[in-house]
PDB file of C-alpha atoms and ligand atoms in Angstrom:
ATOM      1  CA  MET I   1       9.976   1.867 -26.113  1.00 63.00           C
ATOM      2  CA  ASN I   2       8.048   4.302 -23.915  1.00 71.00           C
ATOM      3  CA  PRO I   3       8.821   3.987 -20.219  1.00 89.00           C
ATOM      4  CA  LYS I   4       6.084   2.428 -18.110  1.00 96.00           C
ATOM      5  CA  THR I   5       4.007   4.524 -15.737  1.00 97.00           C
ATOM      6  CA  LEU I   6       2.897   3.437 -12.262  1.00 98.00           C
ATOM      7  CA  LEU I   7       0.308   5.467 -10.319  1.00 98.00           C
ATOM      8  CA  VAL I   8       0.105   4.949  -6.563  1.00 98.00           C
ATOM      9  CA  ILE I   9      -3.091   6.154  -4.849  1.00 98.00           C
ATOM     10  CA  PHE I  10      -2.931   6.216  -1.057  1.00 98.00           C
ATOM     11  CA  ALA I  11      -4.514   8.307   1.668  1.00 98.00           C
ATOM     12  CA  HIS I  12      -1.673   9.921   3.625  1.00 97.00           C
ATOM     13  CA  PRO I  13       1.846  11.298   3.380  1.00 97.00           C
ATOM     14  CA  ASP I  14       3.838   8.274   4.712  1.00 96.00           C
ATOM     15  CA  ASP I  15       1.601   5.478   3.314  1.00 97.00           C
ATOM     16  CA  GLU I  16       3.974   5.289   0.333  1.00 98.00           C
ATOM     17  CA  SER I  17       7.004   4.880   2.626  1.00 97.00           C
ATOM     18  CA  HIS I  18       5.544   2.657   5.345  1.00 94.00           C
ATOM     19  CA  GLY I  19       3.740   0.659   2.616  1.00 96.00           C
ATOM     20  CA  PRO I  20       5.235  -0.816  -0.581  1.00 98.00           C
ATOM     21  CA  ALA I  21       8.168   1.626  -0.778  1.00 98.00           C
ATOM     22  CA  GLY I  22      10.576  -1.082  -1.944  1.00 98.00           C
ATOM     23  CA  THR I  23       8.454  -1.677  -5.040  1.00 98.00           C
ATOM     24  CA  LEU I  24       8.203   2.049  -5.782  1.00 98.00           C
ATOM     25  CA  ALA I  25      11.982   2.511  -5.386  1.00 98.00           C
ATOM     26  CA  LYS I  26      12.710  -0.566  -7.523  1.00 98.00           C
ATOM     27  CA  TYR I  27      10.507   0.545 -10.392  1.00 98.00           C
ATOM     28  CA  ALA I  28      11.728   4.146 -10.232  1.00 98.00           C
ATOM     29  CA  ALA I  29      15.334   2.851 -10.381  1.00 97.00           C
ATOM     30  CA  GLU I  30      14.394   0.764 -13.432  1.00 97.00           C
ATOM     31  CA  GLY I  31      13.109   3.825 -15.299  1.00 97.00           C
ATOM     32  CA  VAL I  32       9.392   3.505 -14.563  1.00 98.00           C
ATOM     33  CA  ARG I  33       7.661   6.871 -13.956  1.00 98.00           C
ATOM     34  CA  VAL I  34       6.198   6.403 -10.491  1.00 98.00           C
ATOM     35  CA  HIS I  35       3.584   9.023  -9.535  1.00 98.00           C
ATOM     36  CA  TYR I  36       2.096   9.393  -6.070  1.00 98.00           C
ATOM     37  CA  LEU I  37      -1.478  10.639  -5.675  1.00 98.00           C
ATOM     38  CA  CYS I  38      -2.111  11.384  -2.020  1.00 98.00           C
ATOM     39  CA  ALA I  39      -5.712  11.964  -0.900  1.00 98.00           C
ATOM     40  CA  THR I  40      -4.930  14.085   2.191  1.00 98.00           C
ATOM     41  CA  ARG I  41      -2.025  15.895   3.831  1.00 96.00           C
ATOM     42  CA  GLY I  42      -2.176  13.815   7.012  1.00 93.00           C
ATOM     43  CA  GLU I  43      -3.657  16.612   9.140  1.00 90.00           C
ATOM     44  CA  SER I  44      -4.827  14.209  11.869  1.00 86.00           C
ATOM     45  CA  GLY I  45      -1.474  12.497  12.369  1.00 82.00           C
ATOM     46  CA  VAL I  46      -0.102  12.559  15.918  1.00 80.00           C
ATOM     47  CA  VAL I  47       2.881  14.945  15.825  1.00 82.00           C
ATOM     48  CA  ASP I  48       5.225  15.793  18.703  1.00 85.00           C
ATOM     49  CA  SER I  49       5.231  19.567  19.338  1.00 82.00           C
ATOM     50  CA  ARG I  50       8.998  19.791  18.727  1.00 85.00           C
ATOM     51  CA  PHE I  51       8.322  19.177  15.019  1.00 85.00           C
ATOM     52  CA  LEU I  52       6.076  22.246  14.942  1.00 86.00           C
ATOM     53  CA  ALA I  53       8.451  24.594  16.779  1.00 78.00           C
ATOM     54  CA  ASN I  54       8.738  26.835  13.682  1.00 80.00           C
ATOM     55  CA  GLY I  55       5.011  27.556  13.754  1.00 76.00           C
ATOM     56  CA  GLY I  56       4.007  25.577  10.642  1.00 88.00           C
ATOM     57  CA  SER I  57       0.895  23.395  10.472  1.00 92.00           C
ATOM     58  CA  VAL I  58       0.818  19.602  10.611  1.00 92.00           C
ATOM     59  CA  ALA I  59      -0.220  19.602   6.933  1.00 94.00           C
ATOM     60  CA  GLU I  60       2.801  21.717   5.933  1.00 94.00           C
ATOM     61  CA  LEU I  61       5.167  19.574   7.984  1.00 94.00           C
ATOM     62  CA  ARG I  62       3.854  16.330   6.529  1.00 95.00           C
ATOM     63  CA  THR I  63       3.865  17.683   2.959  1.00 96.00           C
ATOM     64  CA  ALA I  64       7.544  18.615   3.372  1.00 96.00           C
ATOM     65  CA  GLU I  65       8.267  15.154   4.792  1.00 96.00           C
ATOM     66  CA  LEU I  66       6.538  13.573   1.791  1.00 98.00           C
ATOM     67  CA  ASP I  67       8.636  15.663  -0.620  1.00 98.00           C
ATOM     68  CA  ARG I  68      11.814  14.330   1.003  1.00 97.00           C
ATOM     69  CA  ALA I  69      10.506  10.751   0.979  1.00 98.00           C
ATOM     70  CA  ALA I  70       9.542  11.083  -2.701  1.00 98.00           C
ATOM     71  CA  ALA I  71      13.111  12.178  -3.504  1.00 98.00           C
ATOM     72  CA  ALA I  72      14.499   9.177  -1.583  1.00 98.00           C
ATOM     73  CA  LEU I  73      12.284   6.796  -3.576  1.00 98.00           C
ATOM     74  CA  GLY I  74      12.854   8.516  -6.936  1.00 98.00           C
ATOM     75  CA  LEU I  75       9.187   9.357  -7.519  1.00 98.00           C
ATOM     76  CA  ALA I  76       8.338  11.322 -10.665  1.00 98.00           C
ATOM     77  CA  SER I  77       5.639  13.459  -9.016  1.00 98.00           C
ATOM     78  CA  VAL I  78       3.454  13.945  -5.944  1.00 98.00           C
ATOM     79  CA  SER I  79      -0.129  15.253  -6.279  1.00 98.00           C
ATOM     80  CA  PHE I  80      -2.908  15.719  -3.746  1.00 98.00           C
ATOM     81  CA  LEU I  81      -6.666  15.146  -3.935  1.00 98.00           C
ATOM     82  CA  GLY I  82      -7.164  17.957  -1.419  1.00 97.00           C
ATOM     83  CA  TYR I  83      -9.182  16.204   1.289  1.00 98.00           C
ATOM     84  CA  ARG I  84      -8.567  16.360   5.030  1.00 95.00           C
ATOM     85  CA  ASP I  85      -7.234  13.389   6.979  1.00 95.00           C
ATOM     86  CA  SER I  86     -10.201  11.699   8.734  1.00 94.00           C
ATOM     87  CA  GLY I  87      -8.180  10.184  11.593  1.00 90.00           C
ATOM     88  CA  MET I  88      -8.754   6.668  12.902  1.00 87.00           C
ATOM     89  CA  ALA I  89     -12.237   5.099  12.857  1.00 85.00           C
ATOM     90  CA  GLY I  90     -14.524   6.787  15.381  1.00 85.00           C
ATOM     91  CA  SER I  91     -12.357   9.886  15.893  1.00 87.00           C
ATOM     92  CA  PRO I  92     -14.101  13.308  15.821  1.00 87.00           C
ATOM     93  CA  ASP I  93     -12.095  14.169  12.673  1.00 89.00           C
ATOM     94  CA  ASN I  94     -14.246  11.635  10.759  1.00 90.00           C
ATOM     95  CA  ALA I  95     -17.084  14.172  10.791  1.00 88.00           C
ATOM     96  CA  HIS I  96     -15.027  17.188   9.628  1.00 91.00           C
ATOM     97  CA  PRO I  97     -16.803  18.571   6.535  1.00 91.00           C
ATOM     98  CA  HIS I  98     -13.585  18.445   4.450  1.00 95.00           C
ATOM     99  CA  SER I  99     -12.560  14.955   5.594  1.00 96.00           C
ATOM    100  CA  LEU I 100     -12.032  12.222   3.039  1.00 97.00           C
ATOM    101  CA  CYS I 101     -14.503  10.164   5.078  1.00 94.00           C
ATOM    102  CA  ALA I 102     -17.281  12.730   4.652  1.00 95.00           C
ATOM    103  CA  ALA I 103     -16.689  13.285   0.907  1.00 97.00           C
ATOM    104  CA  PRO I 104     -19.198  11.710  -1.519  1.00 98.00           C
ATOM    105  CA  LEU I 105     -17.710   8.577  -3.116  1.00 98.00           C
ATOM    106  CA  ASN I 106     -18.470   9.743  -6.672  1.00 98.00           C
ATOM    107  CA  GLU I 107     -16.733  13.072  -6.065  1.00 98.00           C
ATOM    108  CA  VAL I 108     -13.530  11.357  -4.850  1.00 98.00           C
ATOM    109  CA  ALA I 109     -13.742   8.853  -7.707  1.00 98.00           C
ATOM    110  CA  GLY I 110     -14.182  11.666 -10.242  1.00 98.00           C
ATOM    111  CA  LYS I 111     -10.998  13.385  -9.009  1.00 98.00           C
ATOM    112  CA  ILE I 112      -9.061  10.102  -9.148  1.00 98.00           C
ATOM    113  CA  ALA I 113     -10.373   9.495 -12.683  1.00 97.00           C
ATOM    114  CA  GLU I 114      -9.022  12.910 -13.767  1.00 98.00           C
ATOM    115  CA  HIS I 115      -5.529  11.960 -12.582  1.00 98.00           C
ATOM    116  CA  ILE I 116      -5.764   8.561 -14.328  1.00 97.00           C
ATOM    117  CA  ARG I 117      -6.740  10.360 -17.564  1.00 97.00           C
ATOM    118  CA  ARG I 118      -3.850  12.818 -17.156  1.00 97.00           C
ATOM    119  CA  LEU I 119      -1.116  10.298 -16.290  1.00 97.00           C
ATOM    120  CA  ARG I 120      -2.301   7.314 -18.406  1.00 97.00           C
ATOM    121  CA  PRO I 121      -0.698   4.723 -16.090  1.00 97.00           C
ATOM    122  CA  ASP I 122       0.058   1.151 -17.137  1.00 97.00           C
ATOM    123  CA  ALA I 123      -0.562  -0.020 -13.575  1.00 98.00           C
ATOM    124  CA  ILE I 124      -2.173   1.407 -10.442  1.00 98.00           C
ATOM    125  CA  ILE I 125      -1.669   0.508  -6.780  1.00 98.00           C
ATOM    126  CA  THR I 126      -4.136   1.476  -4.062  1.00 98.00           C
ATOM    127  CA  HIS I 127      -5.068   0.325  -0.553  1.00 98.00           C
ATOM    128  CA  ASP I 128      -6.716  -3.046   0.081  1.00 97.00           C
ATOM    129  CA  GLN I 129     -10.380  -3.358   1.040  1.00 96.00           C
ATOM    130  CA  TYR I 130      -9.509  -3.584   4.754  1.00 94.00           C
ATOM    131  CA  GLY I 131      -7.453  -0.405   4.610  1.00 93.00           C
ATOM    132  CA  TRP I 132      -4.343  -2.340   5.791  1.00 90.00           C
ATOM    133  CA  TYR I 133      -5.402  -1.982   9.430  1.00 88.00           C
ATOM    134  CA  GLY I 134      -8.931  -0.576   9.119  1.00 89.00           C
ATOM    135  CA  HIS I 135      -8.138   3.112   8.562  1.00 93.00           C
ATOM    136  CA  PRO I 136     -11.286   4.732   7.089  1.00 95.00           C
ATOM    137  CA  ASP I 137      -9.273   6.925   4.666  1.00 97.00           C
ATOM    138  CA  HIS I 138      -7.477   3.869   3.281  1.00 97.00           C
ATOM    139  CA  ILE I 139     -10.801   2.064   2.770  1.00 97.00           C
ATOM    140  CA  LYS I 140     -12.249   5.168   1.061  1.00 98.00           C
ATOM    141  CA  CYS I 141      -9.273   5.305  -1.344  1.00 98.00           C
ATOM    142  CA  TYR I 142      -9.874   1.673  -2.266  1.00 98.00           C
ATOM    143  CA  ALA I 143     -13.601   2.193  -2.850  1.00 98.00           C
ATOM    144  CA  ALA I 144     -13.092   5.442  -4.788  1.00 98.00           C
ATOM    145  CA  THR I 145     -10.429   3.902  -7.056  1.00 98.00           C
ATOM    146  CA  LEU I 146     -12.794   1.031  -7.897  1.00 98.00           C
ATOM    147  CA  ARG I 147     -15.541   3.553  -8.624  1.00 98.00           C
ATOM    148  CA  ALA I 148     -13.129   5.470 -10.872  1.00 98.00           C
ATOM    149  CA  TYR I 149     -12.786   2.269 -12.944  1.00 97.00           C
ATOM    150  CA  GLU I 150     -16.560   2.194 -13.324  1.00 97.00           C
ATOM    151  CA  LEU I 151     -16.590   5.853 -14.412  1.00 97.00           C
ATOM    152  CA  LEU I 152     -13.682   5.508 -16.855  1.00 97.00           C
ATOM    153  CA  TYR I 153     -14.027   1.994 -18.233  1.00 96.00           C
ATOM    154  CA  GLY I 154     -17.526   0.859 -17.299  1.00 96.00           C
ATOM    155  CA  ILE I 155     -16.198  -2.099 -15.334  1.00 96.00           C
ATOM    156  CA  ARG I 156     -16.228  -3.185 -11.740  1.00 95.00           C
ATOM    157  CA  ALA I 157     -12.553  -4.023 -11.104  1.00 94.00           C
ATOM    158  CA  GLY I 158     -12.335  -7.273  -9.160  1.00 91.00           C
ATOM    159  CA  ASP I 159     -15.316  -8.734 -11.018  1.00 93.00           C
ATOM    160  CA  PRO I 160     -14.139 -11.972 -12.714  1.00 90.00           C
ATOM    161  CA  GLU I 161     -16.165 -10.998 -15.790  1.00 92.00           C
ATOM    162  CA  ALA I 162     -14.691  -7.481 -16.031  1.00 93.00           C
ATOM    163  CA  TYR I 163     -13.218  -6.739 -19.435  1.00 91.00           C
ATOM    164  CA  ALA I 164     -11.882  -3.404 -20.691  1.00 93.00           C
ATOM    165  CA  PRO I 165      -8.631  -3.723 -22.630  1.00 89.00           C
ATOM    166  CA  SER I 166      -7.732  -0.053 -22.129  1.00 90.00           C
ATOM    167  CA  ALA I 167      -7.933  -0.229 -18.317  1.00 95.00           C
ATOM    168  CA  PRO I 168      -4.602  -0.160 -16.453  1.00 97.00           C
ATOM    169  CA  ARG I 169      -3.668  -3.143 -14.322  1.00 97.00           C
ATOM    170  CA  LEU I 170      -5.031  -2.537 -10.822  1.00 98.00           C
ATOM    171  CA  TYR I 171      -3.400  -3.862  -7.655  1.00 98.00           C
ATOM    172  CA  VAL I 172      -4.133  -3.439  -3.989  1.00 98.00           C
ATOM    173  CA  SER I 173      -1.181  -3.316  -1.633  1.00 97.00           C
ATOM    174  CA  THR I 174      -1.445  -5.982   1.020  1.00 94.00           C
ATOM    175  CA  PHE I 175       0.874  -8.016   3.207  1.00 84.00           C
ATOM    176  CA  SER I 176       1.292 -11.639   4.126  1.00 80.00           C
ATOM    177  CA  LYS I 177      -0.611 -12.419   7.307  1.00 84.00           C
ATOM    178  CA  ALA I 178       1.551 -15.483   8.116  1.00 82.00           C
ATOM    179  CA  MET I 179       4.252 -13.514   9.970  1.00 78.00           C
ATOM    180  CA  LEU I 180       1.626 -11.328  11.649  1.00 82.00           C
ATOM    181  CA  LYS I 181      -0.198 -14.445  12.881  1.00 88.00           C
ATOM    182  CA  LEU I 182       3.094 -15.641  14.358  1.00 86.00           C
ATOM    183  CA  ALA I 183       3.653 -12.269  16.061  1.00 83.00           C
ATOM    184  CA  VAL I 184       0.108 -12.336  17.504  1.00 89.00           C
ATOM    185  CA  ARG I 185       0.790 -15.771  19.033  1.00 91.00           C
ATOM    186  CA  VAL I 186       4.160 -14.770  20.487  1.00 87.00           C
ATOM    187  CA  MET I 187       3.331 -11.272  21.807  1.00 87.00           C
ATOM    188  CA  PRO I 188       1.403 -12.437  24.946  1.00 90.00           C
ATOM    189  CA  LEU I 189       4.477 -14.462  25.999  1.00 90.00           C
ATOM    190  CA  PHE I 190       6.280 -11.117  26.309  1.00 86.00           C
ATOM    191  CA  GLY I 191       3.437  -9.380  28.148  1.00 88.00           C
ATOM    192  CA  LEU I 192       2.195  -7.581  25.023  1.00 89.00           C
ATOM    193  CA  ASP I 193      -1.496  -7.438  24.081  1.00 90.00           C
ATOM    194  CA  PRO I 194      -1.857  -7.902  20.288  1.00 88.00           C
ATOM    195  CA  ARG I 195      -5.393  -6.488  20.512  1.00 91.00           C
ATOM    196  CA  ARG I 196      -4.082  -3.142  21.837  1.00 88.00           C
ATOM    197  CA  HIS I 197      -1.220  -2.220  19.529  1.00 83.00           C
ATOM    198  CA  GLY I 198       0.062   1.143  18.331  1.00 76.00           C
ATOM    199  CA  GLN I 199       0.661   4.546  19.868  1.00 71.00           C
ATOM    200  CA  ASN I 200      -2.998   4.883  20.887  1.00 74.00           C
ATOM    201  CA  GLN I 201      -3.446   1.160  21.583  1.00 79.00           C
ATOM    202  CA  ASP I 202      -6.335   1.162  19.112  1.00 79.00           C
ATOM    203  CA  ILE I 203      -4.954  -1.382  16.624  1.00 83.00           C
ATOM    204  CA  ASP I 204      -6.210  -4.961  16.947  1.00 88.00           C
ATOM    205  CA  LEU I 205      -3.453  -7.076  15.382  1.00 90.00           C
ATOM    206  CA  ALA I 206      -5.379 -10.316  16.041  1.00 90.00           C
ATOM    207  CA  GLU I 207      -8.301  -9.086  13.946  1.00 91.00           C
ATOM    208  CA  ILE I 208      -6.010  -7.749  11.199  1.00 90.00           C
ATOM    209  CA  ALA I 209      -4.262 -11.145  11.028  1.00 90.00           C
ATOM    210  CA  SER I 210      -7.644 -12.708  10.215  1.00 90.00           C
ATOM    211  CA  TRP I 211      -8.203 -10.450   7.160  1.00 89.00           C
ATOM    212  CA  SER I 212      -6.990 -12.718   4.421  1.00 87.00           C
ATOM    213  CA  ILE I 213      -6.274 -11.356   0.944  1.00 92.00           C
ATOM    214  CA  PRO I 214      -4.564 -13.689  -1.555  1.00 92.00           C
ATOM    215  CA  THR I 215      -1.150 -12.585  -2.783  1.00 94.00           C
ATOM    216  CA  THR I 216      -1.289 -12.660  -6.585  1.00 96.00           C
ATOM    217  CA  ALA I 217       1.891 -10.606  -7.135  1.00 97.00           C
ATOM    218  CA  CYS I 218       5.035 -10.633  -5.021  1.00 96.00           C
ATOM    219  CA  ILE I 219       7.907  -8.199  -5.601  1.00 97.00           C
ATOM    220  CA  GLN I 220      11.334  -8.952  -4.080  1.00 96.00           C
ATOM    221  CA  VAL I 221      12.721  -5.682  -2.745  1.00 97.00           C
ATOM    222  CA  ARG I 222      15.620  -6.579  -0.429  1.00 96.00           C
ATOM    223  CA  ALA I 223      18.023  -4.484  -2.553  1.00 97.00           C
ATOM    224  CA  TYR I 224      15.755  -1.440  -2.141  1.00 97.00           C
ATOM    225  CA  LEU I 225      15.341  -1.545   1.634  1.00 96.00           C
ATOM    226  CA  PRO I 226      18.014   1.181   2.098  1.00 97.00           C
ATOM    227  CA  ALA I 227      15.901   3.517  -0.083  1.00 98.00           C
ATOM    228  CA  LYS I 228      12.803   2.503   1.894  1.00 97.00           C
ATOM    229  CA  ASP I 229      14.646   3.234   5.146  1.00 95.00           C
ATOM    230  CA  ARG I 230      15.598   6.717   3.901  1.00 97.00           C
ATOM    231  CA  ALA I 231      11.999   7.372   2.873  1.00 97.00           C
ATOM    232  CA  LYS I 232      10.662   6.219   6.250  1.00 96.00           C
ATOM    233  CA  ALA I 233      13.242   8.397   8.008  1.00 95.00           C
ATOM    234  CA  ALA I 234      11.957  11.404   6.027  1.00 96.00           C
ATOM    235  CA  HIS I 235       8.622  10.998   7.868  1.00 95.00           C
ATOM    236  CA  ALA I 236      10.307  11.754  11.173  1.00 91.00           C
ATOM    237  CA  SER I 237       7.099  13.054  12.803  1.00 91.00           C
ATOM    238  CA  GLN I 238       5.275   9.754  12.284  1.00 89.00           C
ATOM    239  CA  THR I 239       5.666   6.577  14.311  1.00 75.00           C
ATOM    240  CA  PRO I 240       4.937   3.579  12.106  1.00 70.00           C
ATOM    241  CA  LEU I 241       2.802   0.733  13.453  1.00 64.00           C
ATOM    242  CA  THR I 242       5.679  -1.620  12.776  1.00 65.00           C
ATOM    243  CA  GLN I 243       8.022   0.289  15.088  1.00 65.00           C
ATOM    244  CA  THR I 244       8.954  -1.699  18.160  1.00 68.00           C
ATOM    245  CA  LYS I 245      11.814  -1.848  20.652  1.00 71.00           C
ATOM    246  CA  ARG I 246      11.653  -5.684  20.801  1.00 75.00           C
ATOM    247  CA  PRO I 247      14.480  -7.110  18.670  1.00 79.00           C
ATOM    248  CA  TRP I 248      12.603 -10.348  17.860  1.00 77.00           C
ATOM    249  CA  LEU I 249       9.508  -8.435  16.733  1.00 73.00           C
ATOM    250  CA  ARG I 250      11.718  -6.073  14.725  1.00 79.00           C
ATOM    251  CA  ALA I 251      13.312  -9.102  13.046  1.00 81.00           C
ATOM    252  CA  ILE I 252       9.848 -10.425  12.076  1.00 76.00           C
ATOM    253  CA  MET I 253       8.837  -7.003  10.715  1.00 79.00           C
ATOM    254  CA  ARG I 254      12.114  -6.701   8.760  1.00 83.00           C
ATOM    255  CA  ARG I 255      11.621 -10.153   7.286  1.00 82.00           C
ATOM    256  CA  MET I 256       8.157  -9.080   6.146  1.00 83.00           C
ATOM    257  CA  GLU I 257       9.659  -6.061   4.364  1.00 90.00           C
ATOM    258  CA  THR I 258      11.910  -8.036   1.999  1.00 93.00           C
ATOM    259  CA  ALA I 259       9.009  -9.047  -0.244  1.00 94.00           C
ATOM    260  CA  GLU I 260       5.992  -6.844  -0.968  1.00 96.00           C
ATOM    261  CA  ALA I 261       2.628  -8.437  -1.664  1.00 95.00           C
ATOM    262  CA  PHE I 262      -0.167  -7.308  -3.953  1.00 97.00           C
ATOM    263  CA  ASN I 263      -3.554  -8.593  -5.008  1.00 97.00           C
ATOM    264  CA  ARG I 264      -4.563  -7.914  -8.619  1.00 97.00           C
ATOM    265  CA  LEU I 265      -8.125  -6.705  -9.169  1.00 97.00           C
ATOM    266  CA  TYR I 266      -7.807  -6.014 -12.898  1.00 96.00           C
ATOM    267  CA  PRO I 267      -7.431  -7.854 -15.166  1.00 96.00           C
ATOM    268  CA  PRO I 268      -9.090 -10.591 -13.106  1.00 95.00           C
ATOM    269  CA  VAL I 269      -6.816 -13.383 -11.915  1.00 94.00           C
ATOM    270  CA  ALA I 270      -7.366 -16.591 -13.880  1.00 91.00           C
ATOM    271  CA  PRO I 271      -7.924 -19.806 -11.912  1.00 90.00           C
ATOM    272  CA  GLY I 272      -4.546 -21.464 -11.263  1.00 91.00           C
ATOM    273  CA  GLU I 273      -2.587 -18.422 -12.446  1.00 94.00           C
ATOM    274  CA  ALA I 274       0.964 -18.286 -11.027  1.00 95.00           C
ATOM    275  CA  VAL I 275       1.936 -15.531  -8.608  1.00 96.00           C
ATOM    276  CA  GLU I 276       3.264 -12.603 -10.652  1.00 96.00           C
ATOM    277  CA  ARG I 277       6.774 -11.237 -10.109  1.00 96.00           C
ATOM    278  CA  THR I 278       6.003  -7.935 -11.841  1.00 97.00           C
ATOM    279  CA  LEU I 279       3.144  -5.417 -11.843  1.00 97.00           C
ATOM    280  CA  PHE I 280       3.375  -4.888 -15.603  1.00 96.00           C
ATOM    281  CA  GLY I 281       2.249  -8.242 -16.878  1.00 91.00           C
ATOM    282  CA  ALA I 282       5.445  -9.627 -18.392  1.00 69.00           C
ATOM    283  CA  ALA I 283       5.424 -13.285 -19.357  1.00 49.00           C
ATOM    284  CA  PRO I 284       5.536 -15.359 -16.167  1.00 45.00           C
ATOM    285  CA  GLN I 285       8.839 -16.978 -15.261  1.00 44.00           C
ATOM    286  CA  PRO I 286       8.961 -20.703 -16.064  1.00 47.00           C
ATOM    287  CA  VAL I 287       8.369 -22.727 -12.914  1.00 49.00           C
ATOM    288  CA  TRP I 288      10.729 -25.627 -12.249  1.00 48.00           C
ATOM    289  CA  ASN I 289       8.621 -28.657 -11.444  1.00 49.00           C
ATOM    290  CA  PRO I 290      10.588 -31.260  -9.441  1.00 47.00           C
ATOM    291  CA  ALA I 291       7.971 -33.930 -10.141  1.00 48.00           C
ATOM    292  CA  ILE I 292       8.662 -33.676 -13.880  1.00 46.00           C
ATOM    293  CA  HIS I 293      12.424 -33.309 -13.427  1.00 45.00           C
ATOM    294  CA  GLU I 294      12.679 -36.536 -11.444  1.00 46.00           C
ATOM    295  CA  LEU I 295      10.859 -38.700 -13.989  1.00 45.00           C
ATOM    296  CA  PRO I 296      13.223 -41.011 -15.869  1.00 45.00           C
ATOM    297  CA  TYR I 297      13.559 -39.948 -19.484  1.00 45.00           C
ATOM    298  CA  PRO I 298      12.420 -42.546 -22.019  1.00 45.00           C
ATOM    299  CA  VAL I 299      15.333 -44.344 -23.670  1.00 39.00           C
TER     300      VAL I 299
HETATM  301 ZN1   ZN T 301      -2.412   6.092   5.975  1.00 91.88          ZN
END
């Protein structure tokens, strides 16, 4: 049997490691060819000058970090779309002529479609429609991947009527908002403002907690957290949003990492369909129903 192929399309070097890295490591360990298609080289990331002491650029530094992270996760390849990191919403980098933000949607989609044709994946993962926390490059990746489905298969992925048997399964990477909602409630008790989170205090956790995306696939990755930790450590120049000195908040974040959540856009999710435990569409696990089990058997 041919090994499965998973294509991951994200915006920046580190999205693969700070995102669903457990799932990527798990599938790579199981023999799936996991390819990473990265839209930019993270040029707008905030980098401490000590990381650039050898005179290299931010793009070179972050590309090297991604190579090390890819090795830690067991990825089969890393490719780039060649755009420039647009920075956070409203930053001057949004308007840079080479930014992913400024690129025409059909052009980005066309490049993504070429990689899909080349790699022939069984499943694809991209960002969710909110860009995890509203990053414009993440949102552009989502929109361009959907447009690539229109170009390649003539379908609008996510449309309940969409039907194209040759199209790979398409998932967006998301995360359960339940723990985040809890963190948002608890943070003010410790003098923290959930509406001003992150290095630049420009992340509104309360708003992000309100962006609800149903989890239609959940992958248990506790056994792969060491690989995820090594991959995150490879991106030494980047401070993840989940990083915190507060032990209780760290415990919540760690708990969130043990299971990775996805929403399937193609094929459309059937009403009442059980949450998947795989991204490759194996037969769903039988669900033990206590109501049935407790009924007395007829004599
Ligand atoms: Zn990113």
